[in-house]
């Protein structure tokens, strides 16, 4: 994973010159003047309260408070860029120390230079600076609720050195915003209700169109991103899987496993290969620069310090204090909302564990703000294409349910952020177009354990009669983004990296931070007769005593009656298995579908799973490393609810419900060449075509305009076109 290089002194000077040019070009509007006045008033009130409550500080007149507030703003504007540059010389340790002390130093200088104000020493100013920053965060948030101006100003100030307009060129850049887990029906509902003002405005005004696309089995982020970014979704059979030939369990959003998969996907022609940037994704899309991207975290210990964007996030009190305050507020909100579900007896629901409270807060506030800053930084630098995955909604929907109020509030927060980035684009040195898409949807339902009082692996263990089971059904997906951030910090050189590694050494394996490490089924496989994995309401079983993918007859010899008993279990909708003489079959409680013969005996076990179910199962059966048995939960025909084999009330990975109904919001003049879009690979080809049309990958020839059979499309099918 690469980062933009640290700014030198000349970079800081050019930033200052650009800022002066920007101020000269801009005229102060009435709205901006009003916001400045409101900020000044709020700052004066916060300063007055701080001086009043902190011992060792006093002011003679109210005018002295005004002077101190103005001086603090001037000193911050002049000195903070210099402090940031100096901190970068010291690496992460310098950045963290500056984050704790820079505001205190500026605060102390402002009070010391203000006539009529006394401060007894630096430590009084230190605590006073944090109280002042906290008060400013609270009152600014209250005064500007629903207004993106304050956050916009913060993003512009944090953004890296802007490119000159001529350097970026007139070719439009593209910002791909992935809203993880957003189902197309939910987005349509939210647009109609007006709860997503930015996306609703785009769609209602006709500037953008909303297009559905079908996420094929498995409906998971790794499979979809492998398709969206590389055109290689066929490399991933589930969120986690077991490879018999190597005895290895791969979990796609563990950095070391993501790096292995990335090597299989990459051919140098991914979606972001032409100067793009990957932010907070699992795979890079062959981007030259990757930030917080899981597949790029291996083998980096001690190589690099923080970029200016990371540094300014910690050093700017608006970024650090705002995020800390809102993170704590998010934790309080989660405790209240979880209790509300219990009091109201909302069903289905799961127990939202203590660690999830912090996990939700970090994902929904801290990482969202950081991602926004990284996008703004790249836009101001004129980066041609940017792809960022926002996991906020998906994370909350897993635990609360995809249509619950807290999940929809998170979705509205991402919509608000998209509106902020739209304003950033207006100040960028090149025009930008926005594409908003999801990787899959989510389906809701009580879990298998809740419904039947026992986990699936225990059911299998009992039916086997003898033998051992190694299960991998943990919640790796929900902690992935936080693990990625902590791994990156731990891999840095210097004091901060050493301290982080020391603090998290019990949670670090092979150099990767894992806050919730699950038992490693790969290690246990040599001593086990069976490996069972879960990906939402999809599960796969591997019989390890025999090589290769077993057929039904082999399984019956090993464990007579096992498959038949599983088929009759009420928590299993269908089982896919190969046979010795009839090809692949799908077994249900009351019928069998012969996939290759397209023939059904009795009741079709795939009925009720949607119009693409047969094609999805047939395609999935042909992928490498698919389990000997593929199990999918039932779907309720009345509620579209499914039963996850993990402890998540909102899930995805299999078939049933909204989990395969993904969304693509794109500029109106960017036409989908060959609808409907079936699978992430098809969406990848369409995205590549749009980049070509935008001029980022060379102009399309006239004979390439028609869909199907064109050189451009053929190149895209080969993994992305260039």
Coordinates of N, CA, C and O in Angstrom, one line a residue, residues 29 72 77 87 104 158 167-168 269 315 480 503 509 627:
X29 N -19.3 35.7 -0.1 CA -20.7 35.8 -0.2 C -21.4 36.2 1.1 O -20.7 36.0 2.2
X72 N -6.2 33.4 18.0 CA -6.1 31.9 17.9 C -6.4 31.5 16.5 O -5.6 30.6 16.0
X77 N -4.1 29.5 11.4 CA -4.0 29.5 10.0 C -2.5 29.7 9.6 O -2.1 29.1 8.5
X87 N 6.1 18.0 12.3 CA 5.7 16.7 12.9 C 5.9 15.6 11.9 O 6.3 14.5 12.3
X104 N -2.7 23.1 22.0 CA -2.3 23.7 23.3 C -1.3 24.8 23.1 O -1.4 25.8 23.7
X158 N -7.7 20.5 5.1 CA -7.0 19.3 5.3 C -6.4 18.8 4.0 O -5.4 18.0 4.0
X167 N -2.5 21.7 -14.9 CA -1.8 20.4 -14.7 C -2.8 19.3 -14.7 O -2.5 18.2 -15.3
X168 N -4.0 19.5 -14.1 CA -5.0 18.4 -14.0 C -5.6 18.2 -15.4 O -6.0 17.1 -15.7
X269 N -4.2 -4.1 -15.2 CA -5.2 -3.4 -16.0 C -6.5 -3.2 -15.2 O -7.6 -3.2 -15.8
X315 N -3.7 16.5 13.7 CA -3.3 17.8 14.3 C -4.4 18.9 14.3 O -4.4 19.7 15.2
X480 N -13.2 -5.8 9.8 CA -12.1 -5.7 8.8 C -11.6 -4.3 8.7 O -10.4 -4.1 8.7
X503 N 1.0 -2.6 22.3 CA -0.3 -2.6 22.9 C -1.2 -3.7 22.3 O -2.1 -4.3 23.0
X509 N -1.2 -11.2 14.5 CA -0.8 -12.5 14.0 C -0.2 -12.3 12.6 O -0.8 -11.7 11.7
X627 N -17.1 -25.8 -1.8 CA -17.2 -26.9 -0.9 C -17.8 -28.2 -1.5 O -18.5 -28.1 -2.5

